[in-house]
Structures are given as C-alpha cells and as structure tokens.
Short mmCIF file of C-alpha atoms in Angstrom, two decimals:
data_model
loop_
_atom_site.label_atom_id
_atom_site.label_comp_id
_atom_site.label_asym_id
_atom_site.label_seq_id
_atom_site.Cartn_x
_atom_site.Cartn_y
_atom_site.Cartn_z
CA MET A 818 198.98 136.62 48.75
CA SER A 819 196.04 137.88 50.55
CA THR A 820 196.17 141.49 51.46
CA THR A 821 193.21 141.30 54.08
CA VAL A 822 193.81 143.58 57.07
CA PRO A 823 193.32 142.21 60.59
CA THR A 824 189.77 141.65 61.67
CA GLU A 825 189.63 143.88 64.62
CA ALA A 826 186.00 145.66 65.22
CA ARG A 827 187.86 149.05 65.09
CA LEU A 828 189.78 149.94 61.82
CA THR A 829 193.38 151.53 62.00
CA PRO A 830 193.74 155.22 61.10
CA ARG A 831 195.77 153.98 58.15
CA THR A 832 192.77 151.87 57.02
CA TRP A 833 190.41 154.79 57.37
CA GLY A 834 192.84 156.83 55.59
CA MET A 835 193.01 154.38 52.73
CA LEU A 836 188.98 154.07 52.73
CA PHE A 837 188.93 157.88 52.57
CA VAL A 838 190.93 158.09 49.53
CA LEU A 839 188.89 155.43 47.75
CA CYS A 840 185.64 157.15 48.71
CA GLY A 841 186.91 160.44 47.36
CA ALA A 842 187.58 158.72 44.08
CA ILE A 843 184.10 157.15 43.87
CA PHE A 844 182.76 160.68 45.12
CA LEU A 845 184.66 162.33 42.20
CA GLU A 846 183.21 160.02 39.64
CA GLY A 847 179.76 160.62 40.60
CA ILE A 848 180.16 164.39 41.04
CA ASP A 849 181.74 164.47 37.46
CA VAL A 850 178.94 162.91 35.91
CA ALA A 851 175.93 164.91 37.63
CA MET A 852 177.75 168.05 37.45
CA LEU A 853 178.30 167.89 33.62
CA ASN A 854 174.60 167.08 32.91
CA VAL A 855 173.59 170.53 34.64
CA ALA A 856 176.31 172.31 32.50
CA LEU A 857 175.21 171.10 29.09
CA PRO A 858 172.88 174.40 28.15
CA ALA A 859 176.00 176.44 28.97
CA ILE A 860 178.31 174.46 27.19
CA ARG A 861 176.23 174.36 23.81
CA ALA A 862 176.03 178.26 24.06
CA ASP A 863 179.65 178.66 24.83
CA LEU A 864 181.04 176.16 22.08
CA GLY A 865 178.32 176.54 19.68
CA MET A 866 177.30 172.85 19.68
CA SER A 867 174.14 171.66 18.11
CA THR A 868 171.76 169.40 20.23
CA GLY A 869 173.06 166.27 18.38
CA GLN A 870 176.61 167.29 19.13
CA LEU A 871 175.86 168.23 22.77
CA GLN A 872 174.38 164.75 23.61
CA TRP A 873 177.80 163.24 22.73
CA VAL A 874 179.47 165.05 25.61
CA ILE A 875 177.50 162.55 27.83
CA SER A 876 177.38 159.58 25.40
CA ALA A 877 181.19 159.59 24.85
CA TYR A 878 181.66 159.10 28.61
CA VAL A 879 179.05 156.60 28.72
CA LEU A 880 180.60 154.65 26.00
CA GLY A 881 183.97 154.88 27.45
CA TYR A 882 182.97 153.73 30.84
CA GLY A 883 180.56 150.96 30.06
CA GLY A 884 182.83 149.69 27.19
CA PHE A 885 186.01 149.42 28.82
CA MET A 886 184.83 148.28 32.41
CA LEU A 887 185.19 144.59 32.22
CA ALA A 888 188.76 145.04 30.75
CA GLY A 889 189.66 147.40 33.20
CA GLY A 890 188.48 145.38 36.09
CA ARG A 891 190.63 142.43 34.83
CA ALA A 892 193.63 144.72 34.35
CA ALA A 893 193.39 145.68 38.16
CA ASP A 894 193.40 141.81 38.86
CA LEU A 895 196.44 141.11 36.46
CA PHE A 896 198.60 144.15 36.94
CA GLY A 897 198.04 145.45 40.34
CA ARG A 898 195.27 147.27 41.89
CA ARG A 899 197.07 150.25 43.37
CA ARG A 900 199.08 150.67 40.22
CA MET A 901 196.03 150.65 37.94
CA PHE A 902 194.05 152.95 40.38
CA LEU A 903 196.60 155.58 40.39
CA ALA A 904 197.78 155.40 36.99
CA TRP A 905 194.25 155.98 35.70
CA LEU A 906 193.34 158.56 38.34
CA ALA A 907 196.41 160.59 36.75
CA VAL A 908 195.04 160.15 33.11
CA PHE A 909 191.52 161.24 34.68
CA LEU A 910 193.14 164.36 36.13
CA VAL A 911 194.90 165.54 32.75
CA VAL A 912 191.68 164.79 30.69
CA SER A 913 189.42 166.56 32.99
CA ALA A 914 191.79 169.54 32.78
CA ALA A 915 191.94 169.26 29.06
CA GLY A 916 188.08 169.13 28.79
CA GLY A 917 187.92 172.54 30.77
CA LEU A 918 190.47 174.05 28.28
CA ALA A 919 188.78 172.74 25.26
CA GLY A 920 187.90 175.48 22.90
CA GLU A 921 186.11 173.03 20.14
CA GLY A 922 183.17 170.76 20.87
CA TRP A 923 185.21 167.67 19.30
CA LEU A 924 187.94 168.22 21.87
CA LEU A 925 185.59 168.08 24.76
CA ILE A 926 183.91 164.84 23.44
CA ALA A 927 187.17 163.18 23.11
CA ALA A 928 188.34 164.16 26.48
CA ARG A 929 184.98 163.10 27.84
CA PHE A 930 185.70 159.56 26.27
CA VAL A 931 189.17 158.98 27.61
CA ALA A 932 187.63 160.06 31.17
CA GLY A 933 185.21 157.40 30.62
CA VAL A 934 187.86 154.80 30.04
CA ALA A 935 189.96 156.09 33.10
CA ALA A 936 186.87 155.76 35.34
CA ALA A 937 186.30 152.19 33.72
CA VAL A 938 189.57 151.33 35.26
CA MET A 939 189.63 153.50 38.39
CA ALA A 940 186.09 152.23 39.73
CA PRO A 941 186.69 148.56 39.80
CA ALA A 942 190.29 149.00 40.85
CA GLY A 943 189.21 150.93 43.73
CA LEU A 944 186.33 148.73 44.70
CA SER A 945 188.55 145.60 44.67
CA ILE A 946 191.13 147.21 46.79
CA ILE A 947 188.61 147.51 49.56
CA THR A 948 187.21 143.97 49.07
CA THR A 949 190.61 142.63 49.33
CA GLY A 950 191.89 145.03 52.03
CA PHE A 951 189.13 144.68 54.43
CA ALA A 952 188.23 141.32 55.99
CA GLU A 953 184.96 139.53 54.57
CA GLY A 954 182.11 140.03 57.19
CA PRO A 955 181.13 143.11 59.23
CA GLN A 956 184.46 144.93 58.52
CA ARG A 957 184.16 144.73 54.65
CA ASN A 958 180.54 145.51 54.99
CA ARG A 959 181.08 148.76 56.80
CA ALA A 960 183.67 149.80 54.34
CA LEU A 961 181.57 148.97 51.44
CA LEU A 962 178.47 150.68 52.80
CA VAL A 963 180.51 153.81 53.49
CA TYR A 964 182.02 153.61 49.90
CA SER A 965 178.57 153.09 48.27
CA GLY A 966 177.14 155.80 50.32
CA THR A 967 179.88 158.12 49.10
CA ALA A 968 179.03 157.28 45.59
CA ALA A 969 175.51 157.96 45.80
CA ALA A 970 176.14 161.45 47.60
CA GLY A 971 178.12 162.40 44.67
CA PHE A 972 175.41 161.58 42.14
CA SER A 973 173.06 163.77 44.48
CA LEU A 974 175.20 166.47 45.66
CA GLY A 975 176.93 166.70 42.09
CA LEU A 976 173.67 168.34 40.72
CA VAL A 977 173.97 171.26 43.42
CA LEU A 978 177.40 171.86 42.76
CA GLY A 979 177.09 171.59 39.06
CA GLY A 980 174.58 174.38 39.29
CA LEU A 981 176.50 176.65 41.66
CA LEU A 982 179.61 176.29 39.57
CA THR A 983 178.03 176.57 36.08
CA ALA A 984 176.36 179.94 37.35
CA VAL A 985 180.09 181.12 37.56
CA ASN A 986 181.83 179.47 34.63
CA TRP A 987 180.89 175.95 33.00
CA ARG A 988 184.53 175.08 32.83
CA LEU A 989 184.68 174.88 36.68
CA VAL A 990 182.70 171.52 36.40
CA LEU A 991 185.80 170.16 34.82
CA PHE A 992 188.58 172.19 36.29
CA VAL A 993 186.98 171.41 39.85
CA PRO A 994 187.33 167.39 39.64
CA ALA A 995 190.86 167.89 38.08
CA VAL A 996 191.94 169.69 41.31
CA LEU A 997 190.17 166.97 43.46
CA ALA A 998 191.96 164.27 41.49
CA LEU A 999 195.35 165.91 42.12
CA ILE A 1000 194.59 165.70 45.78
CA ILE A 1001 193.35 162.18 45.92
CA LEU A 1002 196.28 161.22 43.88
CA VAL A 1003 198.75 162.71 46.35
CA LEU A 1004 197.05 161.01 49.18
CA GLY A 1005 196.51 157.77 47.52
CA ALA A 1006 200.17 157.51 46.70
CA SER A 1007 200.90 157.54 50.47
CA LEU A 1008 197.85 155.85 52.01
CA ILE A 1009 197.17 152.91 49.66
CA PRO A 1010 199.77 150.22 50.51
CA ALA A 1011 201.91 148.78 47.90
CA THR A 1012 200.92 145.01 47.90
CA PRO A 1013 201.86 141.97 45.96
CA ARG A 1014 199.67 141.21 43.04
CA GLU A 1015 197.57 138.31 43.55
CA PRO A 1016 198.90 134.97 42.20
CA VAL A 1017 197.35 134.00 38.84
CA THR A 1018 198.40 131.46 36.40
CA SER A 1019 199.23 133.80 33.70
CA ARG A 1020 199.32 137.70 33.23
CA ARG A 1021 198.64 137.34 29.48
CA VAL A 1022 195.97 139.57 28.45
CA ASP A 1023 192.98 137.76 26.78
CA LEU A 1024 193.26 140.44 23.73
CA PRO A 1025 190.68 138.94 21.64
CA GLY A 1026 188.11 138.64 24.53
CA ALA A 1027 188.92 142.20 25.62
CA VAL A 1028 188.41 143.63 22.24
CA THR A 1029 185.21 141.44 21.45
CA VAL A 1030 183.31 142.14 24.79
CA THR A 1031 184.52 145.92 24.64
CA ALA A 1032 182.89 146.16 21.06
CA ALA A 1033 179.85 144.34 22.10
CA ILE A 1034 179.12 146.53 25.29
CA VAL A 1035 179.98 149.71 23.30
CA LEU A 1036 177.44 148.62 20.24
CA LEU A 1037 174.77 147.62 22.95
CA VAL A 1038 175.20 150.91 24.86
CA LEU A 1039 175.22 152.89 21.76
CA GLY A 1040 172.12 151.10 20.30
CA VAL A 1041 170.34 151.89 23.69
CA GLU A 1042 171.59 155.56 24.00
CA ARG A 1043 170.63 156.52 20.29
CA SER A 1044 167.34 154.77 20.28
CA ALA A 1045 165.55 158.00 20.69
CA HIS A 1046 167.42 159.67 18.13
CA VAL A 1047 167.59 157.19 15.36
CA GLY A 1048 165.05 154.82 13.33
CA ALA A 1049 164.14 151.59 14.65
CA ALA A 1050 166.15 149.63 12.10
CA TRP A 1051 169.32 151.55 13.08
CA THR A 1052 168.59 150.61 16.82
CA ALA A 1053 167.72 146.85 16.15
CA ALA A 1054 171.05 146.69 13.83
CA LEU A 1055 173.05 147.99 16.46
CA VAL A 1056 171.79 145.79 19.40
CA ALA A 1057 171.86 142.88 17.14
CA ALA A 1058 175.48 143.35 16.36
CA GLY A 1059 176.15 143.75 20.15
CA LEU A 1060 174.53 140.66 21.10
CA ALA A 1061 176.29 138.84 18.03
CA LEU A 1062 179.60 140.01 19.39
CA GLY A 1063 178.54 138.95 23.00
CA ALA A 1064 177.99 135.42 21.67
CA VAL A 1065 181.38 135.41 20.08
CA PHE A 1066 182.96 136.63 23.34
CA VAL A 1067 181.37 133.82 25.14
CA ARG A 1068 182.88 131.21 22.41
CA ILE A 1069 186.28 132.93 23.00
CA GLU A 1070 186.30 132.73 26.73
CA ARG A 1071 185.13 128.88 26.50
CA ARG A 1072 188.21 128.23 24.44
CA SER A 1073 190.77 130.65 26.13
CA ALA A 1074 193.53 129.33 28.36
CA ALA A 1075 193.40 132.80 30.23
CA PRO A 1076 190.03 134.14 29.80
CA LEU A 1077 189.36 137.82 30.48
CA VAL A 1078 186.07 136.67 32.22
CA ARG A 1079 185.88 133.14 33.86
CA LEU A 1080 182.49 132.03 32.78
CA GLY A 1081 182.10 129.99 36.01
CA LEU A 1082 181.94 133.20 38.00
CA LEU A 1083 178.47 133.88 36.29
CA ARG A 1084 176.98 130.43 37.50
CA SER A 1085 176.28 131.83 40.73
CA GLY A 1086 172.62 132.67 40.90
CA THR A 1087 173.12 135.23 43.79
CA LEU A 1088 175.62 137.21 41.97
CA VAL A 1089 173.75 137.19 38.51
CA ARG A 1090 170.59 138.22 40.63
CA ALA A 1091 172.47 141.12 42.27
CA ASN A 1092 173.89 142.28 39.02
CA VAL A 1093 170.51 142.42 37.26
CA ALA A 1094 169.00 144.25 40.08
CA ALA A 1095 171.75 146.73 40.06
CA LEU A 1096 171.03 147.23 36.53
CA LEU A 1097 167.27 147.59 36.81
CA PHE A 1098 167.80 149.98 39.80
CA SER A 1099 170.25 151.81 38.11
CA ALA A 1100 167.91 152.37 35.17
CA ALA A 1101 165.04 153.44 37.35
CA PHE A 1102 167.15 155.98 39.40
CA PHE A 1103 168.87 157.58 36.36
CA GLY A 1104 165.86 157.68 34.37
CA PHE A 1105 163.74 159.34 37.23
CA GLN A 1106 166.53 161.86 37.58
CA PHE A 1107 166.29 162.69 34.03
CA VAL A 1108 162.51 163.07 34.00
CA ALA A 1109 162.33 165.19 37.13
CA VAL A 1110 164.86 167.69 35.93
CA LEU A 1111 163.34 168.29 32.70
CA TYR A 1112 159.86 168.42 34.52
CA LEU A 1113 161.07 171.00 36.98
CA GLN A 1114 163.25 173.11 34.37
CA GLU A 1115 161.13 172.78 31.08
CA LEU A 1116 157.70 172.56 32.15
CA ARG A 1117 158.06 174.62 35.57
CA GLY A 1118 160.57 177.03 34.65
CA TRP A 1119 162.79 176.22 37.49
CA SER A 1120 166.14 177.48 37.34
CA THR A 1121 169.18 175.14 37.45
CA GLY A 1122 169.95 176.08 40.97
CA GLN A 1123 166.35 175.62 42.04
CA THR A 1124 166.29 172.31 40.57
CA SER A 1125 169.34 171.05 42.25
CA LEU A 1126 168.37 172.28 45.51
CA ALA A 1127 164.94 170.48 44.81
CA MET A 1128 166.76 167.15 44.57
CA LEU A 1129 169.13 167.75 47.48
CA ALA A 1130 166.93 165.62 49.74
CA ILE A 1131 167.95 162.53 47.86
CA GLY A 1132 171.58 163.14 49.20
CA ALA A 1133 170.12 161.68 52.48
CA ASP A 1134 171.66 158.44 51.53
CA ALA A 1135 175.05 159.68 52.27
CA VAL A 1136 174.32 160.08 55.96
CA LEU A 1137 172.16 156.79 56.08
CA ALA A 1138 174.45 154.57 54.33
CA PRO A 1139 177.29 154.24 56.74
CA THR A 1140 175.19 154.77 59.89
CA LEU A 1141 171.62 153.14 59.53
CA THR A 1142 172.20 150.69 56.73
CA PRO A 1143 174.97 148.71 58.58
CA ARG A 1144 172.82 147.99 61.49
CA LEU A 1145 169.97 146.98 59.24
CA VAL A 1146 172.40 144.49 57.33
CA ARG A 1147 173.75 143.09 60.55
CA ARG A 1148 170.05 142.39 61.84
CA PHE A 1149 168.20 141.27 58.75
CA GLY A 1150 170.78 140.39 56.26
CA ASN A 1151 171.66 142.02 52.95
CA ALA A 1152 168.89 140.37 50.87
CA LYS A 1153 166.19 141.79 52.96
CA VAL A 1154 167.53 145.12 53.14
CA VAL A 1155 168.00 145.12 49.45
CA VAL A 1156 164.32 144.16 48.80
CA THR A 1157 163.15 147.02 51.32
CA GLY A 1158 165.11 149.47 49.47
CA LEU A 1159 163.93 148.38 46.17
CA VAL A 1160 160.22 148.42 47.30
CA LEU A 1161 160.82 152.02 48.85
CA ALA A 1162 161.95 153.25 45.53
CA LEU A 1163 158.93 151.87 43.79
CA VAL A 1164 156.93 153.88 46.55
CA ALA A 1165 158.91 157.12 46.06
CA TYR A 1166 158.35 156.91 42.00
CA VAL A 1167 154.64 156.25 42.53
CA LEU A 1168 154.43 159.39 45.01
CA PHE A 1169 155.62 161.32 41.97
CA LEU A 1170 153.04 160.46 39.57
CA PRO A 1171 150.41 163.27 40.39
CA ILE A 1172 152.69 166.03 39.43
CA GLY A 1173 151.15 168.85 37.38
CA THR A 1174 151.80 172.33 36.14
CA ASP A 1175 151.40 173.89 39.70
CA THR A 1176 152.50 171.13 41.86
CA ALA A 1177 153.97 172.57 44.99
CA TYR A 1178 157.36 171.37 46.19
CA LEU A 1179 156.04 169.92 49.46
CA ALA A 1180 154.24 167.70 47.44
CA MET A 1181 157.33 166.28 45.75
CA PHE A 1182 159.62 166.41 48.90
CA PRO A 1183 158.29 162.89 50.12
CA THR A 1184 159.55 161.37 46.76
CA MET A 1185 162.98 162.79 47.16
CA ILE A 1186 163.30 161.78 50.74
CA VAL A 1187 161.81 158.16 50.44
CA LEU A 1188 164.25 157.56 47.49
CA GLY A 1189 167.27 158.72 49.55
CA VAL A 1190 166.37 156.20 52.02
CA ALA A 1191 165.77 153.67 49.20
CA PHE A 1192 169.24 154.30 47.62
CA ALA A 1193 170.68 153.75 51.20
CA LEU A 1194 169.24 150.57 51.65
CA ALA A 1195 169.72 148.96 48.10
CA TYR A 1196 172.94 150.36 46.55
CA GLY A 1197 175.54 149.35 49.28
CA PRO A 1198 174.11 145.85 50.05
CA LEU A 1199 173.75 144.97 46.38
CA THR A 1200 177.63 145.94 46.27
CA ILE A 1201 178.22 143.60 49.03
CA VAL A 1202 176.15 140.79 47.52
CA ALA A 1203 177.87 141.19 44.11
CA THR A 1204 181.31 140.74 45.57
CA ASN A 1205 180.68 138.34 48.50
CA GLY A 1206 182.37 134.92 47.91
CA VAL A 1207 184.47 136.00 45.03
CA ASP A 1208 187.85 134.80 44.84
CA GLU A 1209 190.65 137.71 45.65
CA SER A 1210 192.22 137.14 42.33
CA GLU A 1211 188.95 137.96 40.63
CA GLN A 1212 187.65 140.88 42.90
CA GLY A 1213 188.40 143.33 40.27
CA LEU A 1214 186.52 141.42 37.60
CA ALA A 1215 183.61 141.17 40.19
CA GLY A 1216 183.90 145.12 40.39
CA GLY A 1217 183.74 145.49 36.52
CA VAL A 1218 180.72 143.21 36.14
CA LEU A 1219 178.82 145.28 38.71
CA TYR A 1220 179.81 148.66 37.33
CA THR A 1221 179.08 147.48 33.86
CA SER A 1222 175.49 146.57 35.13
CA PHE A 1223 175.05 149.93 36.79
CA GLN A 1224 176.35 151.95 33.71
CA PHE A 1225 174.47 149.91 31.22
CA GLY A 1226 171.32 150.29 33.48
CA ALA A 1227 171.88 154.06 33.40
CA ALA A 1228 172.00 153.98 29.66
CA LEU A 1229 168.77 151.90 29.44
CA GLY A 1230 166.89 153.97 31.66
CA LEU A 1231 167.69 157.40 30.13
CA ALA A 1232 167.10 156.05 26.41
CA ALA A 1233 163.89 154.45 27.46
CA CYS A 1234 162.73 157.73 29.16
CA THR A 1235 163.86 159.87 26.32
CA ALA A 1236 161.92 157.71 23.88
CA VAL A 1237 158.68 158.11 26.00
CA LEU A 1238 159.26 161.81 26.20
CA THR A 1239 159.90 162.26 22.45
CA GLY A 1240 156.68 160.33 21.40
CA ALA A 1241 154.28 161.80 23.78
CA ALA A 1242 152.56 164.92 23.61
CA ALA A 1243 153.92 168.11 25.39
CA GLY A 1244 152.70 168.55 28.93
CA PRO A 1245 152.53 166.95 32.50
CA GLY A 1246 151.14 164.00 30.89
CA SER A 1247 154.36 163.18 29.01
CA TYR A 1248 156.27 163.22 32.41
CA ARG A 1249 153.89 160.97 34.00
CA MET A 1250 153.83 158.62 31.17
CA ALA A 1251 157.98 158.55 31.17
CA LEU A 1252 157.68 157.66 35.05
CA ALA A 1253 156.38 154.41 33.88
CA VAL A 1254 159.85 153.47 33.03
CA PRO A 1255 161.56 153.78 36.43
CA ILE A 1256 158.53 152.30 38.01
CA ALA A 1257 158.56 149.10 36.02
CA ALA A 1258 162.29 148.89 36.28
CA VAL A 1259 162.43 149.06 39.91
CA ALA A 1260 159.34 146.73 40.53
CA LEU A 1261 161.10 144.31 38.10
CA ALA A 1262 164.18 144.51 40.33
CA ALA A 1263 162.09 143.97 43.66
CA VAL A 1264 160.61 140.72 42.00
CA ILE A 1265 164.17 139.40 41.00
CA SER A 1266 165.66 140.14 44.44
CA GLY A 1267 162.43 138.84 46.20
CA ALA A 1268 162.67 135.57 44.42
CA GLY A 1269 166.36 135.05 45.53
CA LEU A 1270 165.07 135.74 49.24
CA ARG A 1271 162.43 133.18 48.92
CA LYS A 1272 164.79 130.51 47.65
CA ARG A 1273 167.05 131.30 50.83
CA VAL A 1274 163.95 130.87 53.20
CA ALA A 1275 162.94 127.64 51.41
#
C-alpha cells in the first residue's frame, strides 16, 4: 500500500513536522561524526590511548556504518520503516551515552561500532520514509533537498560545535547527541505516522546474502582505511578478500528466491552513475576536510576553535540547499545542477592549491564558500537521482546503496589523503600533494555525471 501524501503544492503542518524529525536525525548523524573528529586529541589524553587505538574510535563507526548499510536498508523495507527508524534511534541514544561514560578506550570503540550499525539502519529508513511519504516530483524533491541540506549542515556545523564542546569536556560530544536523539525519538513517535508495510513476496531475511555482503563491505572499508597504516601486502589481501566475497554475494543473490538486493535494480545506468558520482564526491569532500584541518592545526598552529570557524563558510549549503537548489532543479533539471555542483567543487579544491606557511584566511575563504555552494548543488540532486523511479518496496534498499556509496567514498578519500601525507616530506608541499586526491576524485565524478547528461541530450 502506498504511503504517499496528497500532492498539494503546500505541505501540511504534520508532514512538515515529520520532515523536521527526519532532518533532525540526519543532522544528528552528521554532527556526531564531525564533532568526534575534533575531539580525538582530548580523548587520547584522557583515556591514554595510543595513536593506533585512537584511529579505531573513527574506524569502528565507519565499519559498522558501511558494513551494515545494505542490510539496514533492506530491513527497513521488510519490517517497517518507522519501526526500524525509531528502534535503532533508541539504540543510537543508548550507545552514545555509553560512549560518553566510557572509562576505557575499548569500551568507547565498541560503543562507536554499535552506533555505526544503528546509523546504518536509521539513515536509509529515514530517507525511505521521505521517498515514500512525499509524492514523486516537486514535493518529494523539495523534501529531499531540505533533508540533504540539513545533512550537509551537520557535517559543517559539527566541526564548530565539536570544538566548542571539547573545550569544556570531550564527553559532551557524545552526551549532546544522546540528548538530541531522545528529543527526536519522542517527537518521531508522534509525528511519523504508523503506515502499513509495503507488500512483498516474502519477509524472509536473505541471511547468507546479508552476511556475505556485510563481510565484503567491512573488508573493503577496512582495507582502504588501513592502507596508510599497514603494508601493501595486507592492503591487497584485504581488498582481494572483499572483492571475492562480493563475487560470492552476487552469485547468492542470483540464486536466492528472496534476495537482499535485487540485482535488476543495478541495471539502471542513471542509478549507477548517481552512486558512483556520490562515492567520488564524498571521497573528495572528506579528503579535503581532512587535509584542510591538518594543514590549519599542524602546519599553521591554529586552535580547534579557529579551525572550526575557518570552515564554517562551508555551512552555506544549509541555507542554499532548501532555497536556491529547488529553483535550479525545477528550471534546469537534476543532472545539470549536479554537474554544475561537481565542477564548482573542482574549482574550490584548485583554489586551495596555493596554500603556504603564511597564507591569509581571506585567500582560503573562496574555497570554503564555493565548496558550500557546490555541496548544496550536488548532494541533494544526487540523492534525488539515486532514488527516483525506484519501486516503493525497494526505497530502503536504494537509500542503503546510496549511503554505502557515500560512506565507502569517505573511507576511500581519507585513506588516500592519509597515504599521500604519510609518504610526502613535511611542509606545505605535502598538503598540496594530498589535494590531488579530492581534485582527481571530483573531476572524475564530473566526467561520469556529464556523460549521463550527454546521453540524455543525444
């Protein structure tokens, strides 16, 4: 049964309330990751963690998030999007609070892994509530652009909030998300309508497929993330094992009567291009953010607060995504807006290349503001393209595929930039070399998206 709301141009107060709750959840997920990144030095000092242990605070979350995303998206389709969203939001709340109370490094790492698993169910469930709860077309596009703008704002503003909270106590970067999760949970229970689950031929879980694809993604993410810390042989072995399990997964899905992922979904060239572009765009953005933060703090000696404020201009996307982007999409279409956003991101990264030991912030500001505009133009329309035309019974899966692309892209960009910085001589030149990663990634994304645009024109 369809859960689409009426197609009036103006949304009702209740649907706005539902959108507000879902935006709150994706904002929470964004600030959670960004704030913890800023708090890592304080965490190490308090818990006595080594550098090797410290990176697992982030890596554990990435593995849980990236590894369980597809299974989480399918679970939302099979067992109810509202149920999965609220239940795993409650889990996120509990483990965030537990992480804030952790007195040992391993407890914090374990809590972050479970938080990643919870986010892997919450994110596609929340996205699919929007894609099935708003009529396809202008109404859904508006909702998705507001939603994606909020997500992007979480990434940007989380750096600032994380710096301010860490200055008081690093545990606040985990307690504050727990409090926000509680507020969102209470509001969500009343504002997200209880709707019938979509009719499917079977609610049997494809356990072999779920285990295989989760293991494959975990190994691939782990191989990419650890590439800067272990030898080439270990990296190759992990990636090869991940690819081998991926091949086994495809074989299982072809033979399964109730597959976790209907492979026919991936025959859509538009959907595949959108996900590849999302992966590369995410790799570029998170890679650049990593390089810029290290440049400002380690080379320039800026404080956490100064660094956070320096990157605040990227948060312009939070204003532009729900205001400017819908108008551009209506006039030019998603494909052209996406390509424009990717090209602007390329310009932003290139503008950052002249950085040196005494570069004034005014010289960096164009990169930050142009990147904010680029994010507003690319992120939301990519989300729309990756979910348009997908049957309602598979919207959770489509969201899982998209967020897997974003998450794997982030891991890929971070690992590649880390590898460049580790292998290069210290100094501003190493940061300029590392910028080749986001430049190459977003340029390739623009070429792939542009190819799809040319096919449409032809």
